[in-house]
XYZ file of N, CA, C and O in Angstrom:
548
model
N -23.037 61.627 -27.820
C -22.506 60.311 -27.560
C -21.953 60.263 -26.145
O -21.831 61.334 -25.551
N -21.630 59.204 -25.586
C -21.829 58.901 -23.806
C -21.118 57.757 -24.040
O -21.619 57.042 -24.908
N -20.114 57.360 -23.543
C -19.154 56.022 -22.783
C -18.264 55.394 -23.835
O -17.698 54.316 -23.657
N -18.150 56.227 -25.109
C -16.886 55.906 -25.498
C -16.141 55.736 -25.537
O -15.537 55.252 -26.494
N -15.548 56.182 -24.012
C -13.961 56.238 -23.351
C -14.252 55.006 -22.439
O -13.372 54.148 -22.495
N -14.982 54.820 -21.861
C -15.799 53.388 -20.634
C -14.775 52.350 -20.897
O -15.331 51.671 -21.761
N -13.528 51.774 -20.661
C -12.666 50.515 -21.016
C -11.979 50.432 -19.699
O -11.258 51.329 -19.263
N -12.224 49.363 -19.113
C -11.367 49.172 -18.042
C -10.182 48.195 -18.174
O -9.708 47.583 -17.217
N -9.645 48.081 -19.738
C -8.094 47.042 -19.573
C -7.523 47.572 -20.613
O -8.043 48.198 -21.537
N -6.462 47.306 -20.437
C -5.272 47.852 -21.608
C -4.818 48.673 -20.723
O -5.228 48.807 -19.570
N -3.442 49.580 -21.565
C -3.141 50.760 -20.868
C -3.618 52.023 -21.750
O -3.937 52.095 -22.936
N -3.546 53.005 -20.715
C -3.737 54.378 -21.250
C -2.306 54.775 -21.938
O -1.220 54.353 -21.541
N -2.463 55.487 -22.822
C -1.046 55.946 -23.885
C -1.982 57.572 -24.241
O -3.046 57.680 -24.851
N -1.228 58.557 -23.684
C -1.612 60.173 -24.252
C 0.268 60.450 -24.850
O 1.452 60.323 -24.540
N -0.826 60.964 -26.044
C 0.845 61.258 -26.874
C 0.460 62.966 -27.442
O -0.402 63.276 -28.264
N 1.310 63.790 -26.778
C 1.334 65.447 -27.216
C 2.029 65.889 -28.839
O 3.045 65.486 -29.406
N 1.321 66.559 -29.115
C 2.039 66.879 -31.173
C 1.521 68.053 -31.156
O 0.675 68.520 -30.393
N 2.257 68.676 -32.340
C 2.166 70.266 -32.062
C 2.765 70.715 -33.697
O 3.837 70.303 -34.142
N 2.307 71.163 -34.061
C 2.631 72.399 -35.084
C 2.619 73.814 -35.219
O 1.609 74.504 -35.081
N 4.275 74.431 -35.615
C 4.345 75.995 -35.879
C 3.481 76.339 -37.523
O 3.315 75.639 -38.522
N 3.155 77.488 -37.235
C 2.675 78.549 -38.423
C 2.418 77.239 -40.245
O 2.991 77.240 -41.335
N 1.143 76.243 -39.567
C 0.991 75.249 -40.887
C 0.247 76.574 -41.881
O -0.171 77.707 -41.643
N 0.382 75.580 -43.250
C 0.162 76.627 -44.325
C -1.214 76.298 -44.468
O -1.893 75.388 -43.992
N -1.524 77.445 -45.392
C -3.245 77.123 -45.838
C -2.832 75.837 -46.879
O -1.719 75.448 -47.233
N -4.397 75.265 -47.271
C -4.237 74.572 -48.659
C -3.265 73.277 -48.372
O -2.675 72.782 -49.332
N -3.099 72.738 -47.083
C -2.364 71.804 -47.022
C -2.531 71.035 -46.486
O -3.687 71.091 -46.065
N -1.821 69.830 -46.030
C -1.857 68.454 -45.300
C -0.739 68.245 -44.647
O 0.224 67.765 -45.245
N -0.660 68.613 -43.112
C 1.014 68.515 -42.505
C 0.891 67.716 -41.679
O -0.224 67.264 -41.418
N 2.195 67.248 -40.922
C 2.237 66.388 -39.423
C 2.534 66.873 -38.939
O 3.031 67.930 -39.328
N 2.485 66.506 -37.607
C 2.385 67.275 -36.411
C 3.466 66.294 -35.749
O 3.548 65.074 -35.892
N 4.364 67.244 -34.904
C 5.727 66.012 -33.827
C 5.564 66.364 -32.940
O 5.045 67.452 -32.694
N 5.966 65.534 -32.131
C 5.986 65.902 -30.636
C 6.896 66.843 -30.656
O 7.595 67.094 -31.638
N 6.946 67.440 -29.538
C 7.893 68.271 -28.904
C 9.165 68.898 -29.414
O 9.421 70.076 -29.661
N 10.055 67.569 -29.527
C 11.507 67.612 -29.882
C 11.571 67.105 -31.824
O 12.373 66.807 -32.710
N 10.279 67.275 -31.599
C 10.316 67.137 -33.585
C 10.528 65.285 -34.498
O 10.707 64.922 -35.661
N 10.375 64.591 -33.172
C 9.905 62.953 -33.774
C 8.490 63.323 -34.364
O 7.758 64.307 -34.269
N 8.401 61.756 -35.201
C 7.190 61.908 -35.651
C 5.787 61.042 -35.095
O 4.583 61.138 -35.336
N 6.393 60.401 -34.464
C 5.378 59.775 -33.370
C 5.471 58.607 -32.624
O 6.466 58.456 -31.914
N 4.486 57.635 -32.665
C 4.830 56.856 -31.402
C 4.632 55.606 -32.443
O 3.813 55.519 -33.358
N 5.779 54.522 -31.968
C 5.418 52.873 -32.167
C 4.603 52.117 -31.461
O 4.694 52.093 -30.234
N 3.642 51.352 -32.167
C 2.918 50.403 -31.688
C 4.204 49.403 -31.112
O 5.328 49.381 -31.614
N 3.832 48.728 -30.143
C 5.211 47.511 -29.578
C 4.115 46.450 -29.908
O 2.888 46.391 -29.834
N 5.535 45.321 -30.465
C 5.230 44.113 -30.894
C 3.967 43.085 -29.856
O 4.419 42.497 -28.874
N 2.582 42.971 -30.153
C 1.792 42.559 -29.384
C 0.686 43.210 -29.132
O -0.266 42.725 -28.521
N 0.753 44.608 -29.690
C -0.309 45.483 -28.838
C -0.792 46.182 -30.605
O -0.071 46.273 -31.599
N -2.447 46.623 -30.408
C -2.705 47.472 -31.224
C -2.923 48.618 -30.738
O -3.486 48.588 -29.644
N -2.611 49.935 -31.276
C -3.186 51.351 -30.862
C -4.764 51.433 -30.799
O -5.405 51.181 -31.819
N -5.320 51.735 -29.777
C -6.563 51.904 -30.292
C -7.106 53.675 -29.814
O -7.676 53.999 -28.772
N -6.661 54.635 -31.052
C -6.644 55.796 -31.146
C -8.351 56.579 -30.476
O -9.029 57.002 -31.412
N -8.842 56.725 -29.428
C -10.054 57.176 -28.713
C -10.588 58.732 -28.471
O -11.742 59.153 -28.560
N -9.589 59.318 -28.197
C -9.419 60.614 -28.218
C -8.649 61.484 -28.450
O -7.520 61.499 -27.961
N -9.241 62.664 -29.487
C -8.169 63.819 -30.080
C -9.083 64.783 -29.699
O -10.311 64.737 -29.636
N -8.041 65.942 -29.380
C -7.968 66.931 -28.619
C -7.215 68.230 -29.285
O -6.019 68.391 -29.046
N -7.875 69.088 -30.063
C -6.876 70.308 -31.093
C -7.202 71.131 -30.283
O -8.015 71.090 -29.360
N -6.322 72.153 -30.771
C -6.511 74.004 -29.945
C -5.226 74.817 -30.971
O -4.328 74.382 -31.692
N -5.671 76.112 -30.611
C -4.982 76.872 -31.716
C -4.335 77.994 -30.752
O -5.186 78.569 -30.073
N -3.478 78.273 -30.621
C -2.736 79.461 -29.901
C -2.998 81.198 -30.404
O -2.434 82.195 -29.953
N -4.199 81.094 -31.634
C -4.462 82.619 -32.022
C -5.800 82.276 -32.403
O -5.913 81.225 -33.034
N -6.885 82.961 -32.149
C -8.221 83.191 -32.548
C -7.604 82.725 -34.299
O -6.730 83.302 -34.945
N -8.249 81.766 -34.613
C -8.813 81.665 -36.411
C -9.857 82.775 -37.025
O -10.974 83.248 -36.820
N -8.837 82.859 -37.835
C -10.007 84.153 -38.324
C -10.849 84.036 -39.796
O -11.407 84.916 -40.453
N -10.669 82.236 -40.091
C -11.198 82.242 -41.346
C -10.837 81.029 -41.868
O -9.620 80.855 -41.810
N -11.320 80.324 -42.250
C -10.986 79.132 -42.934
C -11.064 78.034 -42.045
O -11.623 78.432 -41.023
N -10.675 76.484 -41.931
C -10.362 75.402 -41.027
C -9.391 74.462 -41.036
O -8.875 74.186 -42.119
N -8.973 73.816 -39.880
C -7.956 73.086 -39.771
C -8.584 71.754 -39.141
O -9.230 71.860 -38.098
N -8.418 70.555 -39.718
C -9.006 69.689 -39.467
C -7.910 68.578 -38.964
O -6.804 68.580 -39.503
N -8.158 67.797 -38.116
C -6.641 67.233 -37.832
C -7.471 65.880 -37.201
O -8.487 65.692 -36.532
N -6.396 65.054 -37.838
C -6.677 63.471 -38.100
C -6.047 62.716 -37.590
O -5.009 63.256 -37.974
N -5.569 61.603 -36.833
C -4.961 60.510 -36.417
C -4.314 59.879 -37.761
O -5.023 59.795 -38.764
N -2.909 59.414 -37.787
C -2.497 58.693 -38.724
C -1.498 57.120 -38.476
O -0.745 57.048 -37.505
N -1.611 56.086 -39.359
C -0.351 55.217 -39.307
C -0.326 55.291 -40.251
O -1.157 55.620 -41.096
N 0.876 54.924 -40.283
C 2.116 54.619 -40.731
C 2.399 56.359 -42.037
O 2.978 56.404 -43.123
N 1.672 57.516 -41.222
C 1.511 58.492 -41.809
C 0.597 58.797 -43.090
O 0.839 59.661 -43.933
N -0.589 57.851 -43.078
C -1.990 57.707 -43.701
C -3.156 58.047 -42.553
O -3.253 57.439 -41.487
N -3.996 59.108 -42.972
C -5.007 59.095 -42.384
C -6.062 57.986 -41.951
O -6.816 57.333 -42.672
N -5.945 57.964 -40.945
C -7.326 56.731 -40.329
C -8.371 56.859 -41.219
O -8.373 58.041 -41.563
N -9.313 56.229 -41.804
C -10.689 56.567 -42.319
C -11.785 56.297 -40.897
O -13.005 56.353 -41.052
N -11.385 56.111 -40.031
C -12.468 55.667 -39.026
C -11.775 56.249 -37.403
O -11.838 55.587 -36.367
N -11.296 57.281 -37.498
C -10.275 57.550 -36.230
C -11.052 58.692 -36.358
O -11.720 59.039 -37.332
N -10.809 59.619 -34.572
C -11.102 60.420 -34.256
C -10.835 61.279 -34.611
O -9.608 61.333 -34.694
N -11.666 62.795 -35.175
C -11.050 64.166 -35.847
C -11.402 65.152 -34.709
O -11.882 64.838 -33.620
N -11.098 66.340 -35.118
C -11.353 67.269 -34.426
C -11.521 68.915 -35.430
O -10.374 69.013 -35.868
N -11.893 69.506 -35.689
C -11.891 70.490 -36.479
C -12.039 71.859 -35.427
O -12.674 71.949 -34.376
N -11.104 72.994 -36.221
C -11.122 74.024 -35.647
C -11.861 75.454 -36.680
O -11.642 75.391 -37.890
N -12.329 76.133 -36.382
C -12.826 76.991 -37.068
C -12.667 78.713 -37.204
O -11.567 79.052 -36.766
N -13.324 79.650 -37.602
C -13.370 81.111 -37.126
C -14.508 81.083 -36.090
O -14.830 82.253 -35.887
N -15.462 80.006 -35.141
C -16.146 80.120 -34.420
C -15.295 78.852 -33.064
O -15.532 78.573 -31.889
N -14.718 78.603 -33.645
C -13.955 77.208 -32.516
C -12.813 77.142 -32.848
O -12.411 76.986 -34.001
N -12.023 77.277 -31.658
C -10.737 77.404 -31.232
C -10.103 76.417 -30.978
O -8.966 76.237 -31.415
N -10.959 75.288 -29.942
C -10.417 74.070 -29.371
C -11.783 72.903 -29.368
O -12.894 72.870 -28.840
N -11.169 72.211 -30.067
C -12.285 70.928 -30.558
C -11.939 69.164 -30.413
O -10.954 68.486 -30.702
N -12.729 68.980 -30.065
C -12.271 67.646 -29.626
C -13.566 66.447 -30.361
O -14.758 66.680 -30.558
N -12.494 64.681 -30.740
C -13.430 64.093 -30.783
C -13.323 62.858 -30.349
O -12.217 62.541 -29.910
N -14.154 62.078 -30.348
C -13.832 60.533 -29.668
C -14.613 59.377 -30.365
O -15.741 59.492 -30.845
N -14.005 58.474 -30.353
C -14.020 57.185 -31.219
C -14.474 55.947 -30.461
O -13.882 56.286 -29.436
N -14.910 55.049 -30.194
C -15.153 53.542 -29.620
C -13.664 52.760 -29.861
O -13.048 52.734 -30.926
N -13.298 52.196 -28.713
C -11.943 50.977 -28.995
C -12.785 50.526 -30.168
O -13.988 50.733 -30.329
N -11.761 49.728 -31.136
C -11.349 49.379 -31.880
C -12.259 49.477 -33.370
O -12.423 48.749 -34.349
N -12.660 50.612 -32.987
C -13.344 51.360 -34.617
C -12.014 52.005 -35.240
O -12.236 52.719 -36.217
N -10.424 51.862 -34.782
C -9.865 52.573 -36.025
C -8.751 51.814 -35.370
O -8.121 52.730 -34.842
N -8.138 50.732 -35.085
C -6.810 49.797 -34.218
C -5.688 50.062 -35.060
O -5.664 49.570 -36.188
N -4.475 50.998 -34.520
C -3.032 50.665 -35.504
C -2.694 49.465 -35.010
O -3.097 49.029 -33.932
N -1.853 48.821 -35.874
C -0.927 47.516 -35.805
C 0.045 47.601 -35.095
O 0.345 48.759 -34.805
N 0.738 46.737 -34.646
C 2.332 46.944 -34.203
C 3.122 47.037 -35.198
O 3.129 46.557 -36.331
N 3.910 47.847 -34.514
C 5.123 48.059 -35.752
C 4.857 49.369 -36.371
O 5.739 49.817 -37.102
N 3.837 50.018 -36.204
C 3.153 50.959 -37.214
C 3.591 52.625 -36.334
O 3.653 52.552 -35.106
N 3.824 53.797 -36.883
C 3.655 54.768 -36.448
C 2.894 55.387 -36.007
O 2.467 56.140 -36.883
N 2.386 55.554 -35.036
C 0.811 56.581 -34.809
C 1.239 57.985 -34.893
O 2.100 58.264 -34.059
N 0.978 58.683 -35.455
C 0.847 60.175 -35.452
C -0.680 61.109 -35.652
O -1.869 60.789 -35.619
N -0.021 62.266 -35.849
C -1.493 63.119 -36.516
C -1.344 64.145 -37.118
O -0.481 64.971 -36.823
N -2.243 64.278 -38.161
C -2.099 65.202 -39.141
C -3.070 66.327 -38.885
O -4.164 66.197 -38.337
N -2.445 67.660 -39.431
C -3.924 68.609 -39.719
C -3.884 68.748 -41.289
O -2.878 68.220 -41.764
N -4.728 69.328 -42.214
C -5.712 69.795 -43.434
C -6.425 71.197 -43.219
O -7.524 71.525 -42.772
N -5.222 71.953 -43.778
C -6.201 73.450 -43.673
C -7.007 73.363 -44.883
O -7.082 72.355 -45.586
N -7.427 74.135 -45.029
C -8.389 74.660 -46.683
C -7.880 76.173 -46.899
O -7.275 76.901 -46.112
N -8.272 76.390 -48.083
C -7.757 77.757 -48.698
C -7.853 78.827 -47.781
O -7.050 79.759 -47.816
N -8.629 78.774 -47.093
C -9.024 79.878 -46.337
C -8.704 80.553 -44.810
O -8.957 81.550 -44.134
N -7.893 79.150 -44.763
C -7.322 78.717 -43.693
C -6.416 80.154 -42.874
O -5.349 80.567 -43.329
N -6.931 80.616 -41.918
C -6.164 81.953 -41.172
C -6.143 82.520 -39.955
O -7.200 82.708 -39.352
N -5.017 82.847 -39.462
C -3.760 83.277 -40.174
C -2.702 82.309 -39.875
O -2.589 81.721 -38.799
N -1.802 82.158 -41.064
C -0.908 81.124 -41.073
C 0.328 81.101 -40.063
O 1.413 80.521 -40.017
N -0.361 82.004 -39.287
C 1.107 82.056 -38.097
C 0.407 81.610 -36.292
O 0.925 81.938 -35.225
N -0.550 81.003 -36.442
C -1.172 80.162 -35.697
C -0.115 78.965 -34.919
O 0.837 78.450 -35.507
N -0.341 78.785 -34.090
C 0.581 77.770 -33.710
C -0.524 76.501 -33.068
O -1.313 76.926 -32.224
N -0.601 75.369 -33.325
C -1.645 74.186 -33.353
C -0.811 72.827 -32.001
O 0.241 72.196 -31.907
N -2.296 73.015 -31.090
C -1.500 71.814 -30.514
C -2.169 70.454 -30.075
O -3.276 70.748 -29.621
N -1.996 69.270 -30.024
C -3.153 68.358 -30.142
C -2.590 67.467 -28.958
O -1.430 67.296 -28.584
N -3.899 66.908 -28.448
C -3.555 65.806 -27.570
C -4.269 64.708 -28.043
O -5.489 64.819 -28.158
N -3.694 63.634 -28.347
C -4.309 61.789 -28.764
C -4.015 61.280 -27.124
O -3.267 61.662 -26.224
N -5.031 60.213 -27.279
C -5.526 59.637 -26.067
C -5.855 58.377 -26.902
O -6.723 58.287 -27.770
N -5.121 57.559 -26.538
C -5.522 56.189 -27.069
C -5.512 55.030 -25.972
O -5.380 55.329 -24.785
N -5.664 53.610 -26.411
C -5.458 52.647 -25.522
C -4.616 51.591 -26.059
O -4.554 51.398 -27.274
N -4.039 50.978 -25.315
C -3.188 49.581 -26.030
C -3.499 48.937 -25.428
O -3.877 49.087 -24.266
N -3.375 47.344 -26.511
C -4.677 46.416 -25.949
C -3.738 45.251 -26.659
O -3.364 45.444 -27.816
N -3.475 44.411 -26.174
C -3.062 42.941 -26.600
C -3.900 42.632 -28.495
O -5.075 42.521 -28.846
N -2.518 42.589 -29.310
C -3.386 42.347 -30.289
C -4.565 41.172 -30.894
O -4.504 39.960 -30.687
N -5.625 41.888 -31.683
C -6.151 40.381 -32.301
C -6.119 39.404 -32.749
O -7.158 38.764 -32.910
């Protein structure tokens, strides 16, 4: 895929999230920095979530971590993923404006989803979202 990112209005919004040692077999969030849980849409504007960006701070040695864009702390069904593996470390994916738009008012965050196999649990996970805000519909 080619020019998914191609938008010349709105603003750019990159929001950093990060998780210590997530467990196998689970579904966690990820906070920024100082441990919020993410960013508000402002009254007028929708998120339009474009690019996610994972990486893992220890070789995976088994299993996957799949990590999702969320509002209001629900997974997007149409937002950008990224999956990490025992062959991929740092994975990235990208979306078209407004194939997955949060609302105002709404939380944007992101989640990862290990699976059983998921290893080793002392991994440390860090993601970059790249979205756009755009006057709402």
């Amino acid at each position: 895929m080619a020019n998914e990112l191609d938008r010349n209005d709105g603003v750019d919004v990159t929001l950093i999230f990060s998780i210590a040692n997530p467990a196998a077999s689970a579904t966690t969030a990820l906070t920024f920095p100082q441990g919020t849980t993410g960013f508000k849409v402002p009254a007028g504007y929708q998120f339009h979530p474009i690019c996610l960006s994972g990486a893992s701070n220890a070789d995976l040695a088994a299993g996957t971590a799949t990590f999702a864009v969320t509002a209001g702390g629900v997974v997007l069904g149409n937002g950008p993923t990224a999956v990490l593996s025992d062959t991929v470390q740092q994975a990235v994916g990208v979306k078209r404006v407004d194939a997955a738009p949060i609302n105002p008012g709404v939380l944007v965050g992101v989640s990862v989803t290990t699976n059983g196999a998921y290893a080793p649990t002392t991994a440390d996970l860090d993601v970059v979202l790249i979205g756009k805000l755009l006057p709402a519909a």
